[in-house]
Amino acid sequence: MENKLNLKELTRDRFIIFDGGMGTELQARGLKTGETPELLNFTAPEVIKSVHLDYLKSGSDIITANTFGANRYKLEGCGKSVEEVILAGVQVAKTAVAESERNAFVAQDIGPVGQLLEPTGTLTFEEAYDIFKEQVVAGVKAGSDLFIIETMTDLYELKAALLAVKENSDLPVICSMTYEENQRTFTGVPVEAEAILCEALGADAVGINCSLGPKELMPVVEKLCNATTLPVIVMPNAGLPDPETGRFTITAEEFAIYTEQMIQYGVSIFGGCCGTTPEFIRAVAEKLEGKKPVARSVKKQSYVCSSTRVCCVDQPRIIGERINPTGKKLFKEALKNDDINYILNQAIEQVNAGADILDVNVGLPEIDEKAMMVKVVKSIQSVTDTPLQIDSTNREVIEAALRIYNGKAIVNSVNGEEESLEKILPIVKKYGAAVVGLTLDNNGIPKKAEERVAIAKRIIDRAEAIGIAREDIYIDCLTLTASAEQEAVKETLKAVRMVKEQYGVKTVLGVSNISFGLPNRELLNHIFLSLALENGLDLPIINPNIEAMTGTVRAFKLLHNIDVNSAQYIAAYSDMTAQKPVQKAENITLEYAIDNGLKEAAANITRQ
């Protein structure tokens, strides 16, 4: 193996072999129940080294230091600091590599903190980040070659750990989550969300470990390989434990046979987790000898996600516009009065009405926009898993929101002005978000479609130049008011069509702008929406509570054969009486508050 560790380059021509289980090996060597494994780095370093040496002799290219639980929460009261434990663990592993005379690397192992993050638990994202940062800084000082963040079940915790690595080191990082038989993690994360987040934040490889055996993991592995361009690592358990004896059920040879079958999906890094031994790793290494990884051809898609829901913009998707103070007196009052319940109800109403993504804008001169944006994003994500669009022109507000957002968001927006491009695009790139580009610049909004398309090209070129993928660039050709600039309507539609045809990016429009100042606005809005969809609009920003608008999108997808077998349309309209009622904030019932997670509203109602 080369001395420079570049996982993507290495896995083009060869497989990389990790080690197997550490805990089960230590138990076989006398570790007692309740003992802290990481303290053996001090009390029994020769035992730890023997485990490493056995794996190295079995063919491991990378071994994991005995640091899985080396964080301040799990080590509290043990008499050793995080830095001391990690330094000892990495040094033992490095010594084993030197003694083996094998050209292998040492990965610092980072496992879950051991506490649940908000909103499920009490640990804040910022606190989790600080815990992981301490581990990363110690690992860099200790001389780790790379990091592996593994056995994660919460995407939020994975994000905190990954950011800690990226912001405090320049070492490679592998991310791995653990999945149940329902193909989701314990907290409900689908493997596609893991892939999207890890790719967005710049992980070097992504994968699956623990929980299940290789046979049971096959469907999850296939999904992961189809969802990412990153190298994929799989480290299964030694089958499923026997319910009576607790022993793992498959042999090393069976394990190797199953892992070999994963080659077809594009897996290029193999290892083992609970119950696997050096014998298992040897069997895998022998099975892979002389074989090469299969090149994957992953279809590039435009994705946004929360921790538990993935939204692919492969068809028209509705962005709900109601969480925005512009022209909304009650919403402005809610922001001034810190009435989060009102805002949350706006979110729930729109999701129930059919919104795929929620736009979140809390810009108001009278309030602290940054603090309110963070509070609102966290609060919305506690009651709905619908992906969000962060709507602000303030760099600090955008970064604060993207940092604590659980998933991959959209940023609305950047424009063709140099200041906007310089300030906003680097933040979008850092956090791996998608971005809306507005076709305006210092001269305002051009009247002609060709001029708007020229600005779109400028935005696309600048975004791609700093590494933002084209599928993450959405262009808003801007809807002008028909009452004031009637001739501009056709120019907007023409610009949407030209942007789609010439650059293949996704398109966005704030639809309701078209009807300001005119009577019967609903009629104009839904006709304009129909025309825009026909010209290539992907993401209409609308009020989904208005049935004529939501219905237009549903009907368009049916009539264009996007809604196969009319499934979505039928589900929405087959039983009109069964649709979820929209409840205004002032009329919320206790049942509605409980069903939708509105804690403060439920408490207020019970006190009345």
Coordinates of C-alpha atoms in Angstrom, one line a residue:
M1 CA 0.0 0.0 0.0
E2 CA 1.2 3.5 -0.8
N3 CA 2.4 5.7 2.0
K4 CA 0.0 8.5 1.1
L5 CA -3.5 7.5 2.2
N6 CA -6.0 8.4 -0.5
L7 CA -8.9 6.1 -0.2
K8 CA -10.5 7.0 -3.5
E9 CA -7.3 6.4 -5.5
L10 CA -6.4 3.2 -3.7
T11 CA -9.7 1.6 -4.1
R12 CA -9.8 2.0 -7.8
D13 CA -7.4 -0.9 -8.3
R14 CA -7.5 -2.9 -5.1
F15 CA -9.5 -3.7 -2.0
I16 CA -8.6 -2.4 1.4
I17 CA -8.9 -4.7 4.4
F18 CA -9.8 -3.4 7.8
D19 CA -9.6 -5.4 11.0
G20 CA -12.4 -7.2 12.8
G21 CA -14.0 -7.0 16.3
M22 CA -12.0 -5.6 19.2
G23 CA -14.4 -6.1 22.1
T24 CA -15.0 -9.8 21.4
E25 CA -11.3 -10.4 21.1
L26 CA -10.6 -8.7 24.4
Q27 CA -13.3 -10.7 26.1
A28 CA -11.7 -13.8 24.8
R29 CA -8.5 -12.5 26.4
G30 CA -10.1 -11.9 29.8
L31 CA -11.9 -8.6 29.6
K32 CA -14.6 -8.7 32.3
T33 CA -18.1 -7.3 32.0
G34 CA -18.3 -3.7 33.0
E35 CA -14.6 -3.0 32.5
T36 CA -13.6 0.0 30.3
P37 CA -11.8 -1.5 27.3
E38 CA -9.8 1.7 26.6
L39 CA -8.1 1.5 30.0
L40 CA -6.4 -1.7 28.8
N41 CA -4.2 0.7 26.8
F42 CA -2.5 1.4 30.1
T43 CA -3.0 -1.8 32.2
A44 CA -2.5 -4.4 29.5
P45 CA -0.9 -2.8 26.4
E46 CA 0.6 -6.1 25.4
V47 CA -2.9 -7.7 25.2
I48 CA -4.1 -4.8 22.9
K49 CA -1.0 -5.1 20.8
S50 CA -1.5 -8.9 20.4
V51 CA -5.0 -8.2 19.0
H52 CA -3.6 -5.7 16.5
L53 CA -0.8 -8.1 15.5
D54 CA -3.2 -11.0 14.9
Y55 CA -5.2 -8.8 12.5
L56 CA -2.1 -7.5 10.8
K57 CA -0.9 -11.1 10.3
S58 CA -4.4 -11.9 8.9
G59 CA -4.1 -9.3 6.2
S60 CA -5.4 -6.0 7.6
D61 CA -4.3 -2.9 5.8
I62 CA -5.8 -0.6 8.4
I63 CA -6.2 -1.4 12.1
T64 CA -8.4 0.6 14.5
A65 CA -6.8 1.9 17.7
N66 CA -8.5 0.9 20.9
T67 CA -10.3 4.3 21.3
F68 CA -13.9 3.6 20.4
G69 CA -15.3 5.0 23.7
A70 CA -12.5 7.4 24.4
N71 CA -14.6 10.5 25.0
R72 CA -15.0 12.7 28.1
Y73 CA -18.5 11.3 28.9
K74 CA -17.6 7.6 28.9
L75 CA -14.2 8.2 30.6
E76 CA -15.6 10.3 33.4
G77 CA -14.2 9.2 36.7
C78 CA -11.7 6.8 35.3
G79 CA -8.6 8.8 36.2
K80 CA -7.4 9.2 32.7
S81 CA -7.9 12.1 30.3
V82 CA -9.2 11.8 26.8
E83 CA -5.8 12.8 25.4
E84 CA -4.0 10.3 27.5
V85 CA -6.2 7.4 26.5
I86 CA -6.1 8.2 22.8
L87 CA -2.3 8.7 22.8
A88 CA -1.9 5.4 24.5
G89 CA -4.3 3.6 22.1
V90 CA -2.7 5.0 19.0
Q91 CA 0.9 4.3 20.2
V92 CA 0.0 0.7 20.9
A93 CA -1.4 0.3 17.4
K94 CA 1.6 2.1 15.8
T95 CA 3.9 -0.2 17.7
A96 CA 2.0 -3.3 16.4
V97 CA 2.3 -2.0 12.8
A98 CA 6.1 -1.4 13.3
E99 CA 6.6 -4.9 14.7
S100 CA 4.5 -6.5 11.9
E101 CA 6.7 -4.9 9.3
R102 CA 3.5 -4.5 7.3
N103 CA 2.8 -1.3 5.4
A104 CA -0.4 -0.6 7.3
F105 CA -2.2 2.4 8.8
V106 CA -3.8 3.2 12.2
A107 CA -7.3 4.6 12.3
Q108 CA -8.4 6.4 15.4
D109 CA -11.8 4.8 16.3
I110 CA -14.6 7.3 17.2
G111 CA -17.8 5.8 18.5
P112 CA -21.1 7.4 19.7
V113 CA -20.9 9.7 22.7
G114 CA -23.2 7.6 24.8
Q115 CA -26.0 10.2 25.1
L116 CA -28.9 11.0 22.9
L117 CA -28.8 14.4 21.1
E118 CA -31.7 16.8 21.1
P119 CA -34.6 16.7 20.4
T120 CA -34.7 13.0 21.4
G121 CA -32.2 13.5 24.2
T122 CA -30.7 16.4 26.1
L123 CA -27.2 16.6 24.5
T124 CA -27.0 19.7 22.3
F125 CA -25.3 19.6 18.9
E126 CA -22.7 22.1 20.1
E127 CA -21.9 19.9 23.1
A128 CA -21.5 16.8 20.9
Y129 CA -19.2 18.7 18.6
D130 CA -17.0 19.8 21.5
I131 CA -16.7 16.2 22.7
F132 CA -15.7 15.0 19.3
K133 CA -13.4 17.9 18.7
E134 CA -11.4 17.0 21.9
Q135 CA -11.0 13.4 20.5
V136 CA -9.9 14.7 17.1
V137 CA -7.3 17.1 18.5
A138 CA -5.9 14.4 20.7
G139 CA -5.8 12.0 17.7
V140 CA -3.9 14.4 15.5
K141 CA -1.4 14.9 18.3
A142 CA -1.1 11.2 18.8
G143 CA -0.2 10.6 15.2
S144 CA -3.3 8.9 13.9
D145 CA -3.3 8.2 10.1
L146 CA -7.0 8.6 9.7
F147 CA -10.3 8.6 11.6
I148 CA -13.2 6.2 11.5
I149 CA -16.5 7.4 12.9
E150 CA -18.5 4.2 13.4
T151 CA -21.5 2.5 14.8
M152 CA -23.5 5.7 14.6
T153 CA -27.3 5.6 14.7
D154 CA -28.1 9.3 14.7
L155 CA -27.3 11.4 11.6
Y156 CA -27.1 14.5 13.8
E157 CA -24.4 12.9 15.9
L158 CA -22.6 11.7 12.8
K159 CA -22.6 15.3 11.5
A160 CA -21.2 16.7 14.7
A161 CA -18.3 14.1 14.6
L162 CA -17.6 14.6 10.9
L163 CA -17.5 18.4 11.3
A164 CA -15.2 18.0 14.2
V165 CA -12.8 16.0 12.1
K166 CA -13.0 18.3 9.0
E167 CA -12.5 21.5 11.0
N168 CA -9.7 20.2 13.3
S169 CA -7.6 18.0 11.0
D170 CA -6.6 17.3 7.4
L171 CA -6.7 13.6 7.9
P172 CA -8.9 11.2 5.9
V173 CA -12.2 10.2 7.6
I174 CA -14.5 7.2 7.1
C175 CA -18.1 7.3 8.4
S176 CA -20.2 4.3 9.2
M177 CA -23.7 3.8 10.6
T178 CA -25.4 0.7 11.9
Y179 CA -28.8 -0.5 10.4
E180 CA -31.7 -2.6 11.6
E181 CA -33.6 -5.2 9.7
N182 CA -36.0 -2.5 8.5
Q183 CA -33.0 -0.9 6.6
R184 CA -33.0 2.1 8.9
T185 CA -30.9 3.0 11.9
F186 CA -32.3 2.9 15.4
T187 CA -33.3 6.6 15.0
G188 CA -34.9 6.1 11.6
V189 CA -32.0 7.2 9.3
P190 CA -32.2 5.7 5.8
V191 CA -28.9 4.8 4.2
E192 CA -29.4 7.3 1.4
A193 CA -29.4 10.1 4.0
E194 CA -26.1 8.9 5.4
A195 CA -24.7 8.9 1.9
I196 CA -26.0 12.4 1.1
L197 CA -24.6 13.9 4.3
C198 CA -21.2 12.3 4.1
E199 CA -20.7 13.2 0.5
A200 CA -21.9 16.8 1.2
L201 CA -19.5 17.3 4.1
G202 CA -16.5 15.7 2.4
A203 CA -16.0 12.3 4.0
D204 CA -13.4 10.1 2.3
A205 CA -15.5 6.9 2.5
V206 CA -18.9 5.9 3.8
G207 CA -20.3 2.7 5.1
I208 CA -22.1 0.2 7.3
N209 CA -21.0 -1.7 10.4
C210 CA -22.4 -3.8 13.2
S211 CA -26.0 -4.7 14.0
L212 CA -26.5 -7.4 11.3
G213 CA -24.6 -10.1 9.5
P214 CA -23.4 -9.8 5.9
K215 CA -26.4 -11.7 4.5
E216 CA -28.9 -9.4 6.2
L217 CA -27.0 -6.3 5.2
M218 CA -27.1 -7.0 1.4
P219 CA -30.1 -4.8 0.6
V220 CA -28.7 -1.9 2.6
V221 CA -25.3 -2.3 1.0
E222 CA -26.9 -2.2 -2.5
K223 CA -28.8 1.0 -1.7
L224 CA -25.7 2.7 -0.3
C225 CA -23.6 1.8 -3.3
N226 CA -26.3 3.2 -5.6
A227 CA -26.5 6.5 -3.6
T228 CA -22.8 7.6 -3.3
T229 CA -19.7 8.1 -5.4
L230 CA -17.5 7.7 -2.3
P231 CA -15.7 4.4 -1.6
V232 CA -17.9 2.1 0.4
I233 CA -16.9 0.2 3.5
V234 CA -18.8 -2.7 5.0
M235 CA -18.0 -4.2 8.4
P236 CA -20.7 -6.7 9.3
N237 CA -21.1 -8.7 12.5
A238 CA -20.4 -12.5 12.4
G239 CA -24.1 -13.1 11.6
L240 CA -26.9 -12.7 14.0
P241 CA -26.5 -13.9 17.6
D242 CA -28.3 -17.1 18.7
P243 CA -31.2 -16.0 20.9
E244 CA -30.4 -18.6 23.5
T245 CA -26.6 -18.7 23.7
G246 CA -25.8 -15.2 22.4
R247 CA -23.1 -16.7 20.2
F248 CA -22.7 -15.5 16.6
T249 CA -24.0 -17.9 14.0
I250 CA -21.8 -18.0 10.9
T251 CA -18.3 -19.3 10.2
A252 CA -15.4 -17.3 8.9
E253 CA -15.7 -19.0 5.5
E254 CA -19.5 -18.2 5.3
F255 CA -18.7 -14.6 6.3
A256 CA -16.1 -14.3 3.5
I257 CA -18.5 -15.8 0.9
Y258 CA -21.2 -13.2 1.8
T259 CA -18.7 -10.3 1.7
E260 CA -17.4 -11.4 -1.6
Q261 CA -20.9 -11.1 -3.0
M262 CA -20.9 -7.4 -2.1
I263 CA -18.2 -6.8 -4.7
Q264 CA -20.9 -6.7 -7.4
Y265 CA -22.5 -3.7 -5.8
G266 CA -19.2 -1.8 -5.7
V267 CA -17.9 -2.3 -2.1
S268 CA -14.1 -1.7 -2.0
I269 CA -13.3 -1.7 1.8
F270 CA -14.1 -4.7 3.9
G271 CA -13.7 -5.5 7.6
G272 CA -15.7 -7.0 10.5
C273 CA -17.5 -6.0 13.6
C274 CA -18.9 -7.9 16.6
G275 CA -18.0 -11.6 16.7
T276 CA -15.5 -11.4 13.9
T277 CA -11.9 -12.6 14.6
P278 CA -8.6 -12.6 12.8
E279 CA -9.8 -15.9 11.2
F280 CA -12.6 -13.9 9.6
I281 CA -10.3 -11.2 8.3
R282 CA -7.9 -13.8 6.9
A283 CA -10.8 -15.6 5.1
V284 CA -11.9 -12.3 3.6
A285 CA -8.4 -11.4 2.5
E286 CA -7.9 -14.8 0.9
K287 CA -11.3 -14.6 -0.9
L288 CA -10.5 -11.1 -2.3
E289 CA -7.0 -11.9 -3.4
G290 CA -6.4 -11.3 -7.1
K291 CA -9.8 -9.6 -7.5
K292 CA -10.4 -5.9 -8.2
P293 CA -13.2 -3.6 -7.2
V294 CA -16.1 -3.1 -9.5
A295 CA -16.4 0.4 -10.9
R296 CA -19.8 2.0 -10.0
S297 CA -21.8 4.3 -12.2
V298 CA -23.9 6.4 -9.9
K299 CA -26.6 8.5 -11.4
K300 CA -26.1 12.1 -10.3
Q301 CA -29.3 13.5 -8.7
S302 CA -30.4 16.6 -6.9
Y303 CA -31.0 15.6 -3.3
V304 CA -32.0 17.4 -0.1
C305 CA -32.8 15.6 3.1
S306 CA -33.5 15.7 6.8
S307 CA -32.2 12.9 9.1
T308 CA -35.1 10.6 8.2
R309 CA -36.5 11.8 4.9
V310 CA -34.8 12.1 1.5
C311 CA -36.2 14.4 -1.2
C312 CA -35.0 13.8 -4.7
V313 CA -35.7 16.7 -7.1
D314 CA -36.4 14.4 -10.0
Q315 CA -39.9 15.7 -10.4
P316 CA -41.7 18.9 -9.4
R317 CA -41.5 19.4 -5.7
I318 CA -43.4 21.9 -3.6
I319 CA -41.6 24.4 -1.4
G320 CA -43.9 25.8 1.2
E321 CA -43.7 29.6 1.4
R322 CA -45.6 30.4 4.7
I323 CA -42.7 30.6 7.1
N324 CA -41.8 34.1 6.0
P325 CA -42.7 37.5 7.4
T326 CA -43.1 39.3 4.1
G327 CA -46.6 40.5 3.8
K328 CA -47.8 38.5 6.8
K329 CA -48.8 40.5 9.8
L330 CA -49.5 37.6 12.2
F331 CA -46.2 36.0 11.3
K332 CA -44.3 39.2 12.1
E333 CA -46.0 39.4 15.5
A334 CA -45.1 35.8 16.2
L335 CA -41.5 36.6 15.5
K336 CA -41.5 39.7 17.7
N337 CA -43.3 37.7 20.5
D338 CA -41.1 34.6 20.2
D339 CA -44.2 32.6 19.5
I340 CA -42.6 29.4 18.3
N341 CA -45.9 27.5 18.4
Y342 CA -47.4 29.7 15.8
I343 CA -44.4 29.1 13.5
L344 CA -44.4 25.4 14.1
N345 CA -48.1 25.2 13.3
Q346 CA -47.3 27.0 10.0
A347 CA -44.8 24.2 9.3
I348 CA -47.2 21.4 10.1
E349 CA -50.1 22.9 8.1
Q350 CA -47.9 23.1 5.0
V351 CA -46.6 19.5 5.4
N352 CA -50.1 18.2 5.9
A353 CA -51.2 20.1 2.8
G354 CA -48.5 18.6 0.6
A355 CA -45.2 20.6 0.9
D356 CA -42.1 18.6 0.1
I357 CA -39.7 21.3 1.4
L358 CA -40.3 24.2 3.8
D359 CA -38.8 27.6 3.2
V360 CA -37.7 29.2 6.5
N361 CA -37.2 33.0 6.6
V362 CA -37.2 34.9 9.9
G363 CA -35.7 38.1 8.8
L364 CA -37.1 41.1 10.7
P365 CA -35.2 44.2 11.7
E366 CA -36.7 44.2 15.3
I367 CA -35.2 40.7 16.2
D368 CA -31.9 38.8 16.3
E369 CA -32.3 37.0 13.0
K370 CA -29.4 34.6 13.7
A371 CA -30.6 33.5 17.1
M372 CA -34.2 33.2 15.8
M373 CA -33.2 31.2 12.7
V374 CA -31.3 28.6 14.8
K375 CA -34.2 28.3 17.3
V376 CA -36.8 27.9 14.5
V377 CA -34.7 25.4 12.5
K378 CA -34.2 23.3 15.6
S379 CA -37.8 23.6 16.6
I380 CA -39.2 22.7 13.2
Q381 CA -36.9 19.7 13.0
S382 CA -38.3 18.5 16.3
V383 CA -41.9 18.2 14.9
T384 CA -41.4 17.3 11.2
D385 CA -38.8 15.5 9.1
T386 CA -39.5 17.6 6.0
P387 CA -36.3 19.1 4.5
L388 CA -35.8 22.8 4.9
Q389 CA -34.7 25.7 2.7
I390 CA -32.7 28.3 4.7
D391 CA -33.9 31.7 3.4
S392 CA -31.6 34.6 4.2
T393 CA -29.0 36.9 2.5
N394 CA -27.0 37.2 5.8
R395 CA -23.9 35.1 5.7
E396 CA -23.8 34.6 9.5
V397 CA -27.5 33.6 9.6
I398 CA -27.0 31.1 6.8
E399 CA -23.9 29.5 8.4
A400 CA -25.5 29.3 11.8
A401 CA -28.5 27.5 10.3
L402 CA -26.6 25.1 8.1
R403 CA -24.3 24.2 11.0
I404 CA -27.1 22.9 13.2
Y405 CA -29.4 21.6 10.4
N406 CA -29.8 17.9 10.6
G407 CA -29.4 16.8 7.0
K408 CA -28.7 18.6 3.7
A409 CA -30.6 21.9 3.2
I410 CA -31.1 24.4 0.4
V411 CA -29.8 27.9 0.8
N412 CA -32.0 30.7 -0.6
S413 CA -30.1 32.5 -1.9
V414 CA -27.1 33.9 -3.8
N415 CA -27.3 36.3 -6.8
G416 CA -25.1 37.6 -9.6
E417 CA -23.5 40.4 -7.5
E418 CA -19.8 39.9 -6.7
E419 CA -20.3 40.5 -3.0
S420 CA -23.1 37.8 -2.8
L421 CA -21.0 35.3 -4.7
E422 CA -18.0 35.8 -2.6
K423 CA -19.8 35.7 0.8
I424 CA -22.4 33.0 0.3
L425 CA -21.0 30.3 -2.1
P426 CA -18.1 29.3 0.3
I427 CA -20.6 28.7 3.1
V428 CA -22.7 26.6 0.8
K429 CA -19.7 24.6 -0.3
K430 CA -18.4 24.0 3.3
Y431 CA -21.7 22.6 4.5
G432 CA -22.6 20.7 1.3
A433 CA -25.9 22.5 0.8
A434 CA -27.8 23.1 -2.4
V435 CA -28.1 26.7 -3.4
V436 CA -30.7 28.9 -5.2
G437 CA -29.2 31.4 -7.6
L438 CA -31.3 34.5 -8.3
T439 CA -30.9 36.0 -11.8
L440 CA -30.3 39.6 -10.7
D441 CA -27.1 41.7 -10.1
N442 CA -26.1 45.3 -9.4
N443 CA -28.3 46.4 -12.2
G444 CA -31.4 44.7 -10.9
I445 CA -33.5 42.1 -12.6
P446 CA -33.0 42.2 -16.4
K447 CA -36.1 42.5 -18.6
K448 CA -35.0 40.0 -21.2
A449 CA -34.7 36.3 -20.7
E450 CA -31.3 36.1 -22.4
E451 CA -29.9 38.6 -19.9
R452 CA -31.2 36.6 -16.9
V453 CA -29.8 33.4 -18.4
A454 CA -26.4 35.2 -18.7
I455 CA -26.5 35.9 -14.9
A456 CA -27.5 32.3 -14.3
K457 CA -24.4 31.1 -16.2
R458 CA -22.2 33.4 -14.1
I459 CA -23.6 31.9 -10.9
I460 CA -23.3 28.4 -12.2
D461 CA -19.7 28.9 -13.3
R462 CA -18.7 30.5 -10.0
A463 CA -20.4 27.7 -8.0
E464 CA -18.8 25.0 -10.0
A465 CA -15.4 26.7 -9.7
I466 CA -15.3 26.2 -6.0
G467 CA -16.6 22.6 -6.1
I468 CA -20.4 22.9 -5.8
A469 CA -21.8 20.2 -8.1
R470 CA -24.2 21.3 -10.8
E471 CA -27.0 19.1 -9.4
D472 CA -26.8 21.3 -6.3
I473 CA -27.4 24.6 -8.2
Y474 CA -31.0 25.7 -8.5
I475 CA -31.7 28.8 -10.6
D476 CA -34.6 31.3 -9.8
C477 CA -35.4 33.3 -12.9
L478 CA -37.6 35.6 -10.8
T479 CA -41.3 36.2 -11.1
L480 CA -42.2 39.8 -11.7
T481 CA -45.6 41.2 -10.9
A482 CA -47.9 41.0 -13.9
S483 CA -49.8 44.1 -12.8
A484 CA -46.7 46.3 -13.1
E485 CA -44.7 44.4 -15.8
Q486 CA -47.1 42.4 -17.8
E487 CA -44.6 41.8 -20.7
A488 CA -42.2 40.3 -18.2
V489 CA -44.3 37.2 -17.7
K490 CA -43.4 35.5 -20.9
E491 CA -39.7 36.5 -20.4
T492 CA -39.7 34.7 -17.0
L493 CA -41.2 31.6 -18.6
K494 CA -38.7 31.8 -21.5
A495 CA -35.8 32.2 -19.1
V496 CA -36.9 29.1 -17.1
R497 CA -37.0 27.0 -20.3
M498 CA -33.6 28.3 -21.5
V499 CA -31.9 27.6 -18.2
K500 CA -33.2 24.1 -18.2
E501 CA -32.3 23.4 -21.8
Q502 CA -28.8 25.1 -21.8
Y503 CA -27.5 24.2 -18.4
G504 CA -29.6 21.3 -17.1
V505 CA -29.9 22.7 -13.6
K506 CA -33.0 22.7 -11.4
T507 CA -35.3 25.7 -11.5
V508 CA -37.1 27.6 -8.8
L509 CA -39.8 30.3 -8.8
G510 CA -41.8 32.2 -6.2
V511 CA -45.1 31.8 -8.0
S512 CA -47.5 34.1 -6.1
N513 CA -45.5 37.2 -7.0
I514 CA -47.2 37.1 -10.3
S515 CA -50.6 38.3 -9.0
F516 CA -49.8 41.1 -6.5
G517 CA -52.2 44.0 -7.0
L518 CA -54.7 42.1 -9.1
P519 CA -58.1 40.6 -8.2
N520 CA -58.8 36.8 -8.1
R521 CA -55.1 36.1 -7.4
E522 CA -55.7 32.4 -7.0
L523 CA -56.7 32.1 -10.6
L524 CA -53.7 33.9 -11.9
N525 CA -51.3 32.0 -9.6
H526 CA -52.4 28.5 -10.6
I527 CA -52.5 29.3 -14.3
F528 CA -49.0 30.8 -14.1
L529 CA -47.9 27.7 -12.1
S530 CA -49.2 25.5 -14.9
L531 CA -47.3 27.5 -17.5
A532 CA -44.1 27.5 -15.5
L533 CA -44.2 23.7 -14.9
E534 CA -44.7 23.2 -18.6
N535 CA -41.6 25.3 -19.2
G536 CA -39.4 23.3 -16.9
L537 CA -40.0 24.6 -13.3
D538 CA -38.8 22.0 -10.7
L539 CA -39.4 23.8 -7.4
P540 CA -42.4 26.1 -7.2
I541 CA -42.5 28.1 -4.0
I542 CA -46.2 28.3 -3.2
N543 CA -48.7 28.2 -0.4
P544 CA -49.6 24.5 -0.3
N545 CA -52.6 25.2 1.8
I546 CA -54.4 26.6 -1.3
E547 CA -55.7 23.5 -3.0
A548 CA -55.7 25.0 -6.5
M549 CA -51.9 25.3 -6.2
T550 CA -51.1 21.9 -4.7
G551 CA -53.6 20.3 -7.0
T552 CA -52.0 21.9 -10.1
V553 CA -48.7 20.2 -9.3
R554 CA -50.3 16.9 -8.6
A555 CA -52.3 17.1 -11.8
F556 CA -49.2 18.1 -13.8
K557 CA -47.3 15.1 -12.5
L558 CA -50.2 12.7 -13.4
L559 CA -50.7 14.1 -16.9
H560 CA -46.9 14.0 -17.7
N561 CA -46.7 10.4 -16.5
I562 CA -44.4 11.4 -13.6
D563 CA -46.9 10.1 -11.1
V564 CA -46.9 6.5 -12.3
N565 CA -50.3 4.8 -12.2
S566 CA -51.7 8.0 -10.8
A567 CA -50.6 6.7 -7.3
Q568 CA -49.9 10.1 -5.7
Y569 CA -53.0 11.7 -7.2
I570 CA -55.3 8.9 -6.1
A571 CA -53.8 8.9 -2.6
A572 CA -54.4 12.6 -2.3
Y573 CA -58.0 12.7 -3.6
S574 CA -59.6 9.2 -3.4
D575 CA -61.1 10.0 0.0
M576 CA -61.4 13.8 0.2
T577 CA -63.0 13.6 3.6
A578 CA -59.9 11.8 5.0
Q579 CA -57.5 14.6 4.3
K580 CA -55.9 16.1 7.3
P581 CA -57.6 19.3 8.4
V582 CA -55.7 22.5 8.5
Q583 CA -56.0 24.0 12.0
K584 CA -55.3 27.7 12.5
A585 CA -52.9 28.5 15.3
E586 CA -55.6 30.1 17.4
N587 CA -57.8 27.0 17.2
I588 CA -55.4 24.2 18.0
T589 CA -56.9 21.3 20.0
L590 CA -55.0 19.3 22.6
E591 CA -55.2 16.2 20.3
Y592 CA -53.8 18.1 17.4
A593 CA -51.0 19.5 19.5
I594 CA -50.0 16.1 20.9
D595 CA -50.2 14.4 17.5
N596 CA -47.9 17.0 16.0
G597 CA -45.4 17.4 18.8
L598 CA -46.4 20.9 19.8
K599 CA -45.2 20.7 23.4
E600 CA -45.8 24.3 24.4
A601 CA -49.2 24.4 22.8
A602 CA -50.2 21.2 24.6
A603 CA -49.0 22.6 27.9
N604 CA -50.8 25.9 27.4
I605 CA -54.1 24.1 26.6
T606 CA -53.9 21.9 29.7
R607 CA -53.3 25.0 31.8
Q608 CA -56.5 26.7 30.5

